[in-house]
mmCIF file of C-alpha atoms and ligand atoms in Angstrom:
data_model
loop_
_atom_site.group_PDB
_atom_site.id
_atom_site.type_symbol
_atom_site.label_atom_id
_atom_site.label_comp_id
_atom_site.label_asym_id
_atom_site.label_seq_id
_atom_site.Cartn_x
_atom_site.Cartn_y
_atom_site.Cartn_z
ATOM 1 C CA SER A 1 14.388 -28.038 5.710
ATOM 2 C CA ARG A 2 13.736 -24.333 5.644
ATOM 3 C CA VAL A 3 10.774 -22.783 3.857
ATOM 4 C CA ARG A 4 11.940 -20.963 0.727
ATOM 5 C CA VAL A 5 10.551 -17.435 0.609
ATOM 6 C CA ALA A 6 11.025 -15.188 -2.400
ATOM 7 C CA VAL A 7 10.870 -11.610 -1.179
ATOM 8 C CA VAL A 8 10.023 -9.535 -4.241
ATOM 9 C CA PHE A 9 10.618 -5.797 -4.082
ATOM 10 C CA GLY A 10 11.191 -2.661 -6.132
ATOM 11 C CA GLY A 11 8.874 -2.482 -9.083
ATOM 12 C CA ARG A 12 7.795 -0.217 -11.877
ATOM 13 C CA ASN A 13 6.251 2.652 -9.989
ATOM 14 C CA SER A 14 7.009 5.705 -7.903
ATOM 15 C CA GLU A 15 7.104 3.653 -4.671
ATOM 16 C CA HIS A 16 10.065 1.586 -5.912
ATOM 17 C CA SER A 17 12.404 2.877 -3.217
ATOM 18 C CA VAL A 18 9.815 2.654 -0.458
ATOM 19 C CA SER A 19 9.461 -1.030 -1.248
ATOM 20 C CA LEU A 20 13.228 -1.500 -0.942
ATOM 21 C CA LEU A 21 13.227 0.029 2.512
ATOM 22 C CA GLY A 22 10.638 -2.556 3.579
ATOM 23 C CA ALA A 23 12.539 -5.399 1.960
ATOM 24 C CA GLY A 24 15.754 -4.360 3.689
ATOM 25 C CA SER A 25 13.949 -4.536 7.017
ATOM 26 C CA VAL A 26 12.373 -7.924 6.295
ATOM 27 C CA LEU A 27 15.685 -9.433 5.138
ATOM 28 C CA GLU A 28 17.228 -8.302 8.402
ATOM 29 C CA ALA A 29 14.450 -9.467 10.712
ATOM 30 C CA ILE A 30 13.182 -12.694 9.163
ATOM 31 C CA ASP A 31 13.928 -15.878 11.124
ATOM 32 C CA GLN A 32 16.761 -17.393 9.053
ATOM 33 C CA SER A 33 16.609 -20.702 10.890
ATOM 34 C CA LYS A 34 13.070 -21.181 9.605
ATOM 35 C CA TYR A 35 13.106 -19.355 6.279
ATOM 36 C CA GLU A 36 15.542 -19.309 3.405
ATOM 37 C CA VAL A 37 15.160 -15.965 1.649
ATOM 38 C CA ILE A 38 15.585 -15.439 -2.060
ATOM 39 C CA PRO A 39 15.722 -11.664 -2.568
ATOM 40 C CA ILE A 40 14.283 -10.664 -5.931
ATOM 41 C CA GLY A 41 14.343 -7.123 -7.166
ATOM 42 C CA ILE A 42 12.207 -5.716 -9.938
ATOM 43 C CA ALA A 43 14.244 -2.944 -11.512
ATOM 44 C CA GLN A 44 12.627 0.291 -12.604
ATOM 45 C CA ASP A 45 12.731 -0.915 -16.210
ATOM 46 C CA GLY A 46 10.683 -3.983 -15.196
ATOM 47 C CA ARG A 47 13.492 -6.562 -15.248
ATOM 48 C CA TRP A 48 13.494 -9.149 -12.482
ATOM 49 C CA VAL A 49 16.916 -9.699 -10.975
ATOM 50 C CA LEU A 50 18.314 -11.889 -8.264
ATOM 51 C CA ALA A 51 19.365 -9.257 -5.798
ATOM 52 C CA SER A 52 22.418 -9.366 -3.645
ATOM 53 C CA GLU A 53 21.730 -9.987 0.015
ATOM 54 C CA ARG A 54 24.615 -7.730 0.759
ATOM 55 C CA GLN A 55 23.110 -4.697 -0.955
ATOM 56 C CA ARG A 56 21.943 -2.152 1.588
ATOM 57 C CA TYR A 57 18.387 -0.933 1.198
ATOM 58 C CA ALA A 58 18.315 2.251 3.170
ATOM 59 C CA ILE A 59 18.082 5.984 2.661
ATOM 60 C CA GLU A 60 21.705 7.087 2.675
ATOM 61 C CA SER A 61 22.549 10.783 2.836
ATOM 62 C CA GLY A 62 19.092 11.614 1.525
ATOM 63 C CA ARG A 63 19.376 9.275 -1.470
ATOM 64 C CA LEU A 64 16.637 6.709 -2.012
ATOM 65 C CA PRO A 65 17.759 3.184 -2.919
ATOM 66 C CA THR A 66 16.941 1.464 -6.233
ATOM 67 C CA VAL A 67 17.265 -2.116 -7.441
ATOM 68 C CA ASP A 68 20.706 -2.646 -8.914
ATOM 69 C CA GLU A 69 19.932 -3.532 -12.518
ATOM 70 C CA THR A 70 23.220 -5.335 -12.930
ATOM 71 C CA GLY A 71 22.050 -8.261 -10.776
ATOM 72 C CA ASP A 72 21.618 -11.688 -12.408
ATOM 73 C CA ALA A 73 18.584 -11.445 -14.650
ATOM 74 C CA LEU A 74 15.918 -14.026 -13.905
ATOM 75 C CA ALA A 75 13.996 -15.817 -16.590
ATOM 76 C CA ILE A 76 10.885 -13.826 -15.797
ATOM 77 C CA PRO A 77 9.722 -12.204 -18.987
ATOM 78 C CA THR A 78 8.195 -8.794 -18.628
ATOM 79 C CA HIS A 79 6.588 -8.511 -22.040
ATOM 80 C CA SER A 80 3.342 -10.231 -22.813
ATOM 81 C CA ALA A 81 4.649 -11.992 -25.907
ATOM 82 C CA SER A 82 6.990 -14.155 -23.886
ATOM 83 C CA LEU A 83 4.671 -14.400 -20.898
ATOM 84 C CA VAL A 84 2.167 -16.524 -22.790
ATOM 85 C CA ALA A 85 4.894 -19.118 -23.248
ATOM 86 C CA LEU A 86 5.060 -19.717 -19.504
ATOM 87 C CA ARG A 87 3.134 -22.647 -18.093
ATOM 88 C CA PRO A 88 1.963 -22.900 -14.507
ATOM 89 C CA GLY A 89 4.940 -23.997 -12.483
ATOM 90 C CA GLU A 90 7.479 -22.321 -14.686
ATOM 91 C CA ILE A 91 7.437 -19.099 -12.766
ATOM 92 C CA PRO A 92 8.379 -20.764 -9.480
ATOM 93 C CA ARG A 93 11.113 -22.627 -11.382
ATOM 94 C CA ALA A 94 12.434 -19.344 -12.648
ATOM 95 C CA LEU A 95 12.314 -18.057 -9.103
ATOM 96 C CA GLY A 96 14.318 -21.094 -8.026
ATOM 97 C CA GLU A 97 11.529 -23.338 -6.667
ATOM 98 C CA VAL A 98 10.067 -21.308 -3.875
ATOM 99 C CA ASP A 99 7.408 -22.282 -1.356
ATOM 100 C CA VAL A 100 5.932 -18.825 -1.050
ATOM 101 C CA VAL A 101 6.340 -15.337 -2.480
ATOM 102 C CA PHE A 102 6.274 -12.212 -0.339
ATOM 103 C CA PRO A 103 5.372 -9.448 -2.809
ATOM 104 C CA LEU A 104 6.685 -6.547 -0.774
ATOM 105 C CA LEU A 105 5.598 -4.111 -3.442
ATOM 106 C CA HIS A 106 3.565 -0.940 -3.261
ATOM 107 C CA GLY A 107 1.537 0.870 -5.879
ATOM 108 C CA PRO A 108 0.648 -0.150 -9.432
ATOM 109 C CA PHE A 109 2.219 -3.430 -10.648
ATOM 110 C CA GLY A 110 2.677 -4.721 -7.141
ATOM 111 C CA GLU A 111 -0.060 -3.761 -4.718
ATOM 112 C CA ASP A 112 -2.816 -3.691 -7.338
ATOM 113 C CA GLY A 113 -3.519 -7.354 -8.127
ATOM 114 C CA THR A 114 -1.216 -7.664 -11.122
ATOM 115 C CA ILE A 115 1.597 -9.676 -9.549
ATOM 116 C CA GLN A 116 -1.030 -11.474 -7.474
ATOM 117 C CA GLY A 117 -2.673 -12.540 -10.748
ATOM 118 C CA LEU A 118 0.652 -13.718 -12.144
ATOM 119 C CA LEU A 119 1.198 -15.846 -9.035
ATOM 120 C CA GLU A 120 -2.355 -17.223 -9.148
ATOM 121 C CA MET A 121 -1.794 -18.244 -12.770
ATOM 122 C CA ALA A 122 1.422 -19.959 -11.772
ATOM 123 C CA GLY A 123 -0.131 -21.648 -8.750
ATOM 124 C CA VAL A 124 2.269 -20.082 -6.274
ATOM 125 C CA ARG A 125 1.309 -19.158 -2.732
ATOM 126 C CA TYR A 126 1.892 -15.541 -1.737
ATOM 127 C CA VAL A 127 1.609 -13.165 1.191
ATOM 128 C CA GLY A 128 -1.237 -10.680 1.424
ATOM 129 C CA SER A 129 -4.444 -9.876 -0.390
ATOM 130 C CA GLY A 130 -5.555 -11.582 -3.581
ATOM 131 C CA VAL A 131 -6.280 -10.113 -6.989
ATOM 132 C CA LEU A 132 -9.639 -8.467 -6.347
ATOM 133 C CA ALA A 133 -8.950 -6.936 -2.938
ATOM 134 C CA SER A 134 -5.587 -5.651 -4.148
ATOM 135 C CA ALA A 135 -7.138 -4.091 -7.248
ATOM 136 C CA ILE A 136 -9.959 -2.426 -5.329
ATOM 137 C CA GLY A 137 -7.621 -1.205 -2.607
ATOM 138 C CA MET A 138 -5.272 0.347 -5.154
ATOM 139 C CA ASP A 139 -7.957 2.300 -6.989
ATOM 140 C CA LYS A 140 -9.311 4.982 -4.673
ATOM 141 C CA ALA A 141 -12.426 5.466 -6.829
ATOM 142 C CA TYR A 142 -13.510 1.823 -6.566
ATOM 143 C CA MET A 143 -12.256 1.564 -3.010
ATOM 144 C CA LYS A 144 -14.634 4.337 -1.982
ATOM 145 C CA LEU A 145 -17.543 2.765 -3.870
ATOM 146 C CA VAL A 146 -17.049 -0.540 -2.093
ATOM 147 C CA LEU A 147 -16.490 1.023 1.323
ATOM 148 C CA ARG A 148 -19.565 3.226 1.004
ATOM 149 C CA ALA A 149 -21.726 0.355 -0.275
ATOM 150 C CA SER A 150 -20.632 -1.612 2.779
ATOM 151 C CA GLY A 151 -21.876 1.115 5.091
ATOM 152 C CA LEU A 152 -18.514 2.678 5.916
ATOM 153 C CA PRO A 153 -18.217 6.457 6.273
ATOM 154 C CA VAL A 154 -16.448 8.035 3.293
ATOM 155 C CA GLY A 155 -15.974 11.744 2.560
ATOM 156 C CA PRO A 156 -17.271 13.688 -0.488
ATOM 157 C CA TYR A 157 -15.225 13.376 -3.671
ATOM 158 C CA VAL A 158 -15.279 13.637 -7.460
ATOM 159 C CA VAL A 159 -13.586 11.227 -9.868
ATOM 160 C CA VAL A 160 -11.856 12.853 -12.847
ATOM 161 C CA ARG A 161 -11.352 10.355 -15.628
ATOM 162 C CA ASP A 162 -8.939 10.984 -18.479
ATOM 163 C CA ARG A 163 -11.666 11.695 -21.032
ATOM 164 C CA ASP A 164 -13.565 14.018 -18.647
ATOM 165 C CA TRP A 165 -10.419 16.062 -18.290
ATOM 166 C CA ARG A 166 -9.648 16.243 -21.971
ATOM 167 C CA VAL A 167 -13.192 16.771 -23.225
ATOM 168 C CA ASP A 168 -15.211 18.336 -20.423
ATOM 169 C CA ARG A 169 -12.749 20.256 -18.318
ATOM 170 C CA ALA A 170 -15.115 23.110 -17.432
ATOM 171 C CA ARG A 171 -17.625 20.685 -15.928
ATOM 172 C CA VAL A 172 -14.881 18.909 -13.962
ATOM 173 C CA LEU A 173 -13.644 22.207 -12.519
ATOM 174 C CA LYS A 174 -17.197 23.185 -11.591
ATOM 175 C CA GLU A 175 -17.977 19.864 -9.870
ATOM 176 C CA ALA A 176 -14.679 19.866 -8.022
ATOM 177 C CA GLY A 177 -15.215 23.476 -6.959
ATOM 178 C CA ASP A 178 -18.637 22.552 -5.590
ATOM 179 C CA LEU A 179 -16.887 20.417 -2.945
ATOM 180 C CA GLY A 180 -15.799 23.656 -1.247
ATOM 181 C CA TRP A 181 -12.212 24.619 -0.311
ATOM 182 C CA PRO A 182 -9.696 23.279 0.440
ATOM 183 C CA VAL A 183 -9.650 20.028 -1.527
ATOM 184 C CA PHE A 184 -7.107 17.237 -1.863
ATOM 185 C CA VAL A 185 -6.235 16.229 -5.413
ATOM 186 C CA LYS A 186 -4.711 12.778 -5.788
ATOM 187 C CA PRO A 187 -3.916 10.111 -8.351
ATOM 188 C CA ALA A 188 -6.507 7.314 -8.113
ATOM 189 C CA ARG A 189 -3.807 4.639 -8.038
ATOM 190 C CA ALA A 190 -0.679 5.625 -6.169
ATOM 191 C CA GLY A 191 0.661 5.802 -2.647
ATOM 192 C CA SER A 192 3.167 7.380 -0.273
ATOM 193 C CA SER A 193 1.330 10.684 -0.896
ATOM 194 C CA GLN A 194 2.952 10.959 -4.309
ATOM 195 C CA GLY A 195 1.171 13.267 -6.712
ATOM 196 C CA ILE A 196 -1.080 14.656 -3.948
ATOM 197 C CA THR A 197 -1.713 18.389 -3.568
ATOM 198 C CA LYS A 198 -3.804 20.309 -1.068
ATOM 199 C CA VAL A 199 -5.560 23.034 -3.036
ATOM 200 C CA HIS A 200 -6.899 26.142 -1.322
ATOM 201 C CA ASP A 201 -8.835 27.839 -4.109
ATOM 202 C CA ALA A 202 -9.998 27.490 -7.698
ATOM 203 C CA ALA A 203 -6.783 29.027 -9.012
ATOM 204 C CA GLY A 204 -4.683 26.017 -8.011
ATOM 205 C CA LEU A 205 -7.009 23.254 -9.167
ATOM 206 C CA GLU A 206 -5.914 22.741 -12.762
ATOM 207 C CA GLU A 207 -2.256 22.563 -11.882
ATOM 208 C CA ALA A 208 -2.943 20.060 -9.096
ATOM 209 C CA ILE A 209 -4.965 17.835 -11.411
ATOM 210 C CA GLU A 210 -2.157 17.931 -13.967
ATOM 211 C CA ALA A 211 0.318 16.996 -11.222
ATOM 212 C CA ALA A 212 -1.801 14.010 -10.160
ATOM 213 C CA ARG A 213 -2.153 12.995 -13.809
ATOM 214 C CA GLU A 214 1.622 12.580 -13.968
ATOM 215 C CA HIS A 215 1.007 9.472 -11.849
ATOM 216 C CA ASP A 216 -2.338 8.312 -13.142
ATOM 217 C CA PRO A 217 -4.744 9.512 -15.857
ATOM 218 C CA LYS A 218 -7.501 8.928 -13.310
ATOM 219 C CA VAL A 219 -7.637 11.484 -10.512
ATOM 220 C CA LEU A 220 -9.720 12.089 -7.387
ATOM 221 C CA VAL A 221 -10.644 15.443 -5.952
ATOM 222 C CA GLU A 222 -11.713 15.113 -2.322
ATOM 223 C CA ALA A 223 -13.179 17.574 0.122
ATOM 224 C CA ALA A 224 -10.578 18.174 2.843
ATOM 225 C CA ILE A 225 -11.642 16.462 6.050
ATOM 226 C CA PRO A 226 -10.583 18.368 9.156
ATOM 227 C CA GLY A 227 -9.264 16.624 12.230
ATOM 228 C CA ARG A 228 -6.729 14.126 13.514
ATOM 229 C CA GLU A 229 -5.277 11.276 11.446
ATOM 230 C CA VAL A 230 -5.611 7.860 13.005
ATOM 231 C CA GLU A 231 -4.581 4.532 11.532
ATOM 232 C CA CYS A 232 -5.302 0.942 12.410
ATOM 233 C CA ALA A 233 -3.696 -2.243 11.106
ATOM 234 C CA VAL A 234 -5.694 -5.407 10.496
ATOM 235 C CA LEU A 235 -4.388 -8.955 10.388
ATOM 236 C CA GLU A 236 -6.119 -12.086 9.193
ATOM 237 C CA SER A 237 -6.299 -14.676 11.941
ATOM 238 C CA LEU A 238 -4.663 -18.083 11.649
ATOM 239 C CA GLY A 239 -7.796 -19.880 12.775
ATOM 240 C CA ASP A 240 -11.392 -19.273 11.811
ATOM 241 C CA SER A 241 -11.772 -16.147 13.943
ATOM 242 C CA PRO A 242 -12.489 -12.778 12.357
ATOM 243 C CA PRO A 243 -9.528 -10.558 11.418
ATOM 244 C CA GLU A 244 -7.851 -8.791 14.325
ATOM 245 C CA ALA A 245 -7.334 -5.045 14.687
ATOM 246 C CA SER A 246 -4.186 -3.542 16.188
ATOM 247 C CA VAL A 247 -4.161 -0.730 18.697
ATOM 248 C CA VAL A 248 -5.058 2.585 17.069
ATOM 249 C CA GLY A 249 -2.219 4.932 16.192
ATOM 250 C CA GLU A 250 -2.275 8.669 15.665
ATOM 251 C CA VAL A 251 0.003 10.250 13.098
ATOM 252 C CA VAL A 252 1.260 13.649 14.168
ATOM 253 C CA VAL A 253 3.002 15.403 11.313
ATOM 254 C CA ALA A 254 5.946 17.687 12.072
ATOM 255 C CA GLU A 255 5.764 21.451 11.707
ATOM 256 C CA GLY A 256 6.336 22.654 8.143
ATOM 257 C CA HIS A 257 4.377 19.940 6.334
ATOM 258 C CA GLU A 258 0.992 20.957 5.021
ATOM 259 C CA PHE A 259 -0.226 17.389 5.388
ATOM 260 C CA TYR A 260 1.195 13.856 5.783
ATOM 261 C CA ASP A 261 3.282 14.127 2.619
ATOM 262 C CA PHE A 262 6.112 11.976 1.232
ATOM 263 C CA GLU A 263 8.841 13.751 3.192
ATOM 264 C CA ALA A 264 6.879 13.515 6.447
ATOM 265 C CA LYS A 265 6.457 9.788 5.813
ATOM 266 C CA TYR A 266 10.020 8.818 5.025
ATOM 267 C CA PHE A 267 12.478 11.362 6.314
ATOM 268 C CA ASP A 268 13.655 11.457 9.906
ATOM 269 C CA GLY A 269 11.624 13.685 12.164
ATOM 270 C CA GLY A 270 8.795 14.108 9.657
ATOM 271 C CA MET A 271 6.167 12.512 11.856
ATOM 272 C CA GLU A 272 5.490 11.010 15.211
ATOM 273 C CA LEU A 273 3.355 7.961 15.756
ATOM 274 C CA HIS A 274 1.430 7.831 19.000
ATOM 275 C CA ALA A 275 0.608 4.189 19.621
ATOM 276 C CA PRO A 276 -1.754 3.740 21.222
ATOM 277 C CA ALA A 277 -3.376 7.039 20.311
ATOM 278 C CA ASP A 278 -4.662 9.256 23.070
ATOM 279 C CA LEU A 279 -8.358 8.741 22.326
ATOM 280 C CA PRO A 280 -11.395 7.836 24.393
ATOM 281 C CA GLU A 281 -11.692 4.057 24.583
ATOM 282 C CA SER A 282 -15.042 4.163 22.792
ATOM 283 C CA VAL A 283 -13.485 5.974 19.821
ATOM 284 C CA SER A 284 -10.577 3.517 19.581
ATOM 285 C CA GLU A 285 -13.045 0.653 19.664
ATOM 286 C CA ARG A 286 -15.034 2.236 16.823
ATOM 287 C CA VAL A 287 -11.872 2.709 14.771
ATOM 288 C CA ARG A 288 -10.907 -0.916 15.299
ATOM 289 C CA ALA A 289 -14.356 -2.169 14.343
ATOM 290 C CA LEU A 290 -14.461 0.024 11.218
ATOM 291 C CA ALA A 291 -10.971 -1.122 10.226
ATOM 292 C CA VAL A 292 -12.003 -4.770 10.382
ATOM 293 C CA GLN A 293 -15.212 -3.930 8.524
ATOM 294 C CA ALA A 294 -13.199 -2.236 5.757
ATOM 295 C CA PHE A 295 -10.814 -5.206 5.549
ATOM 296 C CA GLU A 296 -13.744 -7.546 5.122
ATOM 297 C CA ALA A 297 -15.637 -5.247 2.735
ATOM 298 C CA LEU A 298 -12.788 -5.547 0.239
ATOM 299 C CA GLY A 299 -12.146 -9.190 1.004
ATOM 300 C CA CYS A 300 -8.590 -8.520 2.111
ATOM 301 C CA GLU A 301 -6.224 -11.275 3.178
ATOM 302 C CA GLY A 302 -3.047 -11.200 5.226
ATOM 303 C CA LEU A 303 -2.749 -7.640 6.393
ATOM 304 C CA ALA A 304 -3.887 -4.121 5.637
ATOM 305 C CA ARG A 305 -3.711 -0.672 7.157
ATOM 306 C CA VAL A 306 -6.802 1.501 7.280
ATOM 307 C CA ASP A 307 -6.386 5.293 7.481
ATOM 308 C CA PHE A 308 -9.029 7.493 9.119
ATOM 309 C CA PHE A 309 -9.836 11.083 9.971
ATOM 310 C CA TYR A 310 -11.262 11.789 13.423
ATOM 311 C CA THR A 311 -13.093 15.078 13.056
ATOM 312 C CA PRO A 312 -13.576 17.768 15.700
ATOM 313 C CA SER A 313 -17.273 16.845 15.798
ATOM 314 C CA GLY A 314 -16.372 13.261 16.725
ATOM 315 C CA GLU A 315 -17.011 11.675 13.348
ATOM 316 C CA LEU A 316 -14.786 8.947 11.937
ATOM 317 C CA ILE A 317 -14.241 8.984 8.163
ATOM 318 C CA VAL A 318 -12.311 6.283 6.335
ATOM 319 C CA ASN A 319 -9.666 7.904 4.133
ATOM 320 C CA GLU A 320 -8.285 4.771 2.535
ATOM 321 C CA ILE A 321 -7.024 1.237 2.917
ATOM 322 C CA ASN A 322 -3.581 -0.037 1.932
ATOM 323 C CA THR A 323 -3.322 -3.741 1.177
ATOM 324 C CA MET A 324 0.488 -3.664 1.380
ATOM 325 C CA PRO A 325 1.216 -0.897 3.834
ATOM 326 C CA GLY A 326 4.711 0.464 4.458
ATOM 327 C CA PHE A 327 6.581 -2.453 5.931
ATOM 328 C CA THR A 328 9.869 -1.423 7.466
ATOM 329 C CA ALA A 329 10.252 -2.194 11.159
ATOM 330 C CA GLN A 330 9.638 1.526 11.748
ATOM 331 C CA SER A 331 6.557 1.767 9.517
ATOM 332 C CA VAL A 332 3.150 2.439 10.989
ATOM 333 C CA ALA A 333 1.542 -1.001 10.591
ATOM 334 C CA PRO A 334 4.479 -2.968 12.069
ATOM 335 C CA LYS A 335 4.760 -0.466 14.910
ATOM 336 C CA LEU A 336 1.050 -0.741 15.636
ATOM 337 C CA TRP A 337 1.398 -4.535 15.789
ATOM 338 C CA ALA A 338 4.445 -4.254 18.019
ATOM 339 C CA ALA A 339 2.432 -2.006 20.345
ATOM 340 C CA THR A 340 -0.318 -4.634 20.290
ATOM 341 C CA GLY A 341 2.136 -7.334 21.372
ATOM 342 C CA LEU A 342 3.218 -8.798 18.042
ATOM 343 C CA PRO A 343 6.872 -7.908 17.373
ATOM 344 C CA TYR A 344 8.081 -7.380 13.798
ATOM 345 C CA PRO A 345 9.804 -10.780 13.275
ATOM 346 C CA GLN A 346 6.662 -12.530 14.483
ATOM 347 C CA LEU A 347 4.487 -10.378 12.225
ATOM 348 C CA ILE A 348 6.586 -11.497 9.251
ATOM 349 C CA ASP A 349 6.295 -15.104 10.405
ATOM 350 C CA ARG A 350 2.531 -14.815 10.797
ATOM 351 C CA LEU A 351 2.107 -13.399 7.273
ATOM 352 C CA ILE A 352 4.137 -16.201 5.734
ATOM 353 C CA GLN A 353 2.275 -18.837 7.727
ATOM 354 C CA LEU A 354 -1.035 -17.345 6.560
ATOM 355 C CA ALA A 355 0.166 -17.541 2.970
ATOM 356 C CA LEU A 356 1.404 -21.115 3.327
ATOM 357 C CA ARG A 357 -1.825 -22.481 4.733
ATOM 358 C CA ARG A 358 -3.838 -20.944 1.898
ATOM 359 C CA PRO A 359 -4.163 -23.086 -1.181
ATOM 360 C CA PRO A 360 -3.730 -21.286 -4.496
ATOM 361 C CA GLY A 361 -6.970 -20.793 -6.399
ATOM 362 C CA LEU A 362 -10.466 -19.590 -5.587
ATOM 363 C CA ARG A 363 -11.411 -19.122 -1.959
HETATM 364 P P1 ATP B 1 -0.335 5.928 1.713
HETATM 365 O O1 ATP B 1 1.153 6.160 1.779
HETATM 366 O O2 ATP B 1 -0.938 5.904 3.088
HETATM 367 O O3 ATP B 1 -0.743 4.823 0.829
HETATM 368 P P2 ATP B 1 -1.670 7.644 -0.242
HETATM 369 O O4 ATP B 1 -0.705 8.142 -1.246
HETATM 370 O O5 ATP B 1 -2.565 6.526 -0.611
HETATM 371 O O6 ATP B 1 -0.894 7.325 1.107
HETATM 372 P P3 ATP B 1 -3.702 9.203 1.177
HETATM 373 O O7 ATP B 1 -3.531 8.389 2.393
HETATM 374 O O8 ATP B 1 -5.007 9.166 0.484
HETATM 375 O O9 ATP B 1 -2.528 8.930 0.128
HETATM 376 O O10 ATP B 1 -3.389 10.723 1.521
HETATM 377 C C1 ATP B 1 -2.133 11.106 2.035
HETATM 378 C C2 ATP B 1 -2.291 12.182 3.075
HETATM 379 O O11 ATP B 1 -2.896 13.350 2.514
HETATM 380 C C3 ATP B 1 -3.207 11.798 4.215
HETATM 381 O O12 ATP B 1 -2.529 11.018 5.175
HETATM 382 C C4 ATP B 1 -3.620 13.179 4.719
HETATM 383 O O13 ATP B 1 -2.584 13.798 5.451
HETATM 384 C C5 ATP B 1 -3.794 13.949 3.430
HETATM 385 N N1 ATP B 1 -5.168 13.806 2.908
HETATM 386 C C6 ATP B 1 -5.537 13.046 1.868
HETATM 387 N N2 ATP B 1 -6.847 13.149 1.601
HETATM 388 C C7 ATP B 1 -7.341 14.007 2.506
HETATM 389 C C8 ATP B 1 -8.643 14.536 2.760
HETATM 390 N N3 ATP B 1 -9.695 14.220 2.004
HETATM 391 N N4 ATP B 1 -8.782 15.400 3.797
HETATM 392 C C9 ATP B 1 -7.720 15.748 4.568
HETATM 393 N N5 ATP B 1 -6.468 15.276 4.375
HETATM 394 C C10 ATP B 1 -6.263 14.429 3.354
HETATM 395 MG MG1 MG B 2 -2.659 4.610 0.177
HETATM 396 MG MG1 MG B 3 -0.013 2.989 0.168
HETATM 397 MG MG1 MG B 4 -2.727 6.912 3.452
#
C-alpha cells in the first residue's frame, strides 16, 4: 500500500504564502502511485486544518494564497494547555495515521525546530533537519557563531537584542555605524528577505532596525558584502556517503531591485537563476565544499540551501543557510538539483525516503 505523507504547510509567520506555493508544487509533482498525500494547512491563526486538494496554491493576479480557515479542523491543539494532554502517538492519529510528515514550512514555527520538536515528541518521522539544526539555521546570530566556529567565512555583523535596543540604543547605533556603510539590517529569525533593509547612512539606521523588529525583537546589522550572489543546495545521501552538493547557481536580480528582495524572489521576472553559474571550476568546487561543510557544521539532515557572496577580490563569504529552502519546482534549490540531474519529483521522493529510513529519536 502507498506510504501516507502528511504535507504540512502555511503556518504562523510572514512566509505563510511562500510555504503554500511550495506545497502546491509538491502536491502536483509527488508520485501518487507511491505516496498518498494528506494536505494539512496551518492557518494564520495557528489552527491546523485538513486542506482541500482542489484548492489552488498559486499567486493569482498578484494575490498571495493563504490557508482556507474553513477547512475541517484537526484535533491538533495549538495552545499549550491542551498540548500536554497529548501522548506520543496521538498526534499521528490526529493527522490520520501517517507514515511521515513533510513540514513544508518556512520561518518561525516551521523551519526553526518547533514543529520538529512536536514530531520528535510524538515519535513521527519527518522530512528535513532535526530540532537543533533547524533552530540554529533559523537564528542568524547563532548560525553565524556556529559557522564561524567551524572555520567558515562569515562577514562582520552586530547583534541587536531587544534589551540593547530599549536600554542602550546609542551604543547599538555606534557599534552598527562602525561596520561602515552600507549595512543590511535584518530580523534574526525570518526569511524571504522580509523585514530586510539596505541602509546607506546613519540617518536610515533607526528606522531600519524598527522595521526588522516588526518581525523579530532580535535584529542583525551586517556589513554589506559586495559581489555576486551564488547559492548551492546540499542533500543528505541515502547511504553512508557524505552529503552531496548541487551545481552552483548564480542569482541575478532584475533591474530596479536594490537587492534580492521579496518581490525579486517571488514575482515573475524578478530574478534569473544561472545554473550552473558562470564561474571558474575552482571557485564552484570551493562553493560546493563550503556548502557541505556548512550543512555538516549545523548537523543538517535532508536538504538545505547555502547562500554565498563571491566578492570582486575572489573571496567567498557564507551569507546564510536555509534548512527548508523555497520548494516550488521553480525555486532555486529544486532547480539546482534538476540542473545536477535530479528532477523535482525524484528530489521529493529522495527526501521522503531519507525521512522514512531515519528512526525517530536521537541520532
Ligand atoms: P531567504 O529567502 O534566502 O531565506 P533571508 O530572508 O534569510 O532570505 P538573506 O538571505 O540573509 O535573507 O538576505 C536576503 C538578501 O539580502 C540577500 O540575498 C542579498 O541580496 C541581501 N543581503 C543580505 N545580507 C547582505 C549582506 N551582508 N551583504 C550584501 N547583501 C546582503
Ligand atoms: Mg534565509
Ligand atoms: Mg529562508
Ligand atoms: Mg537568503
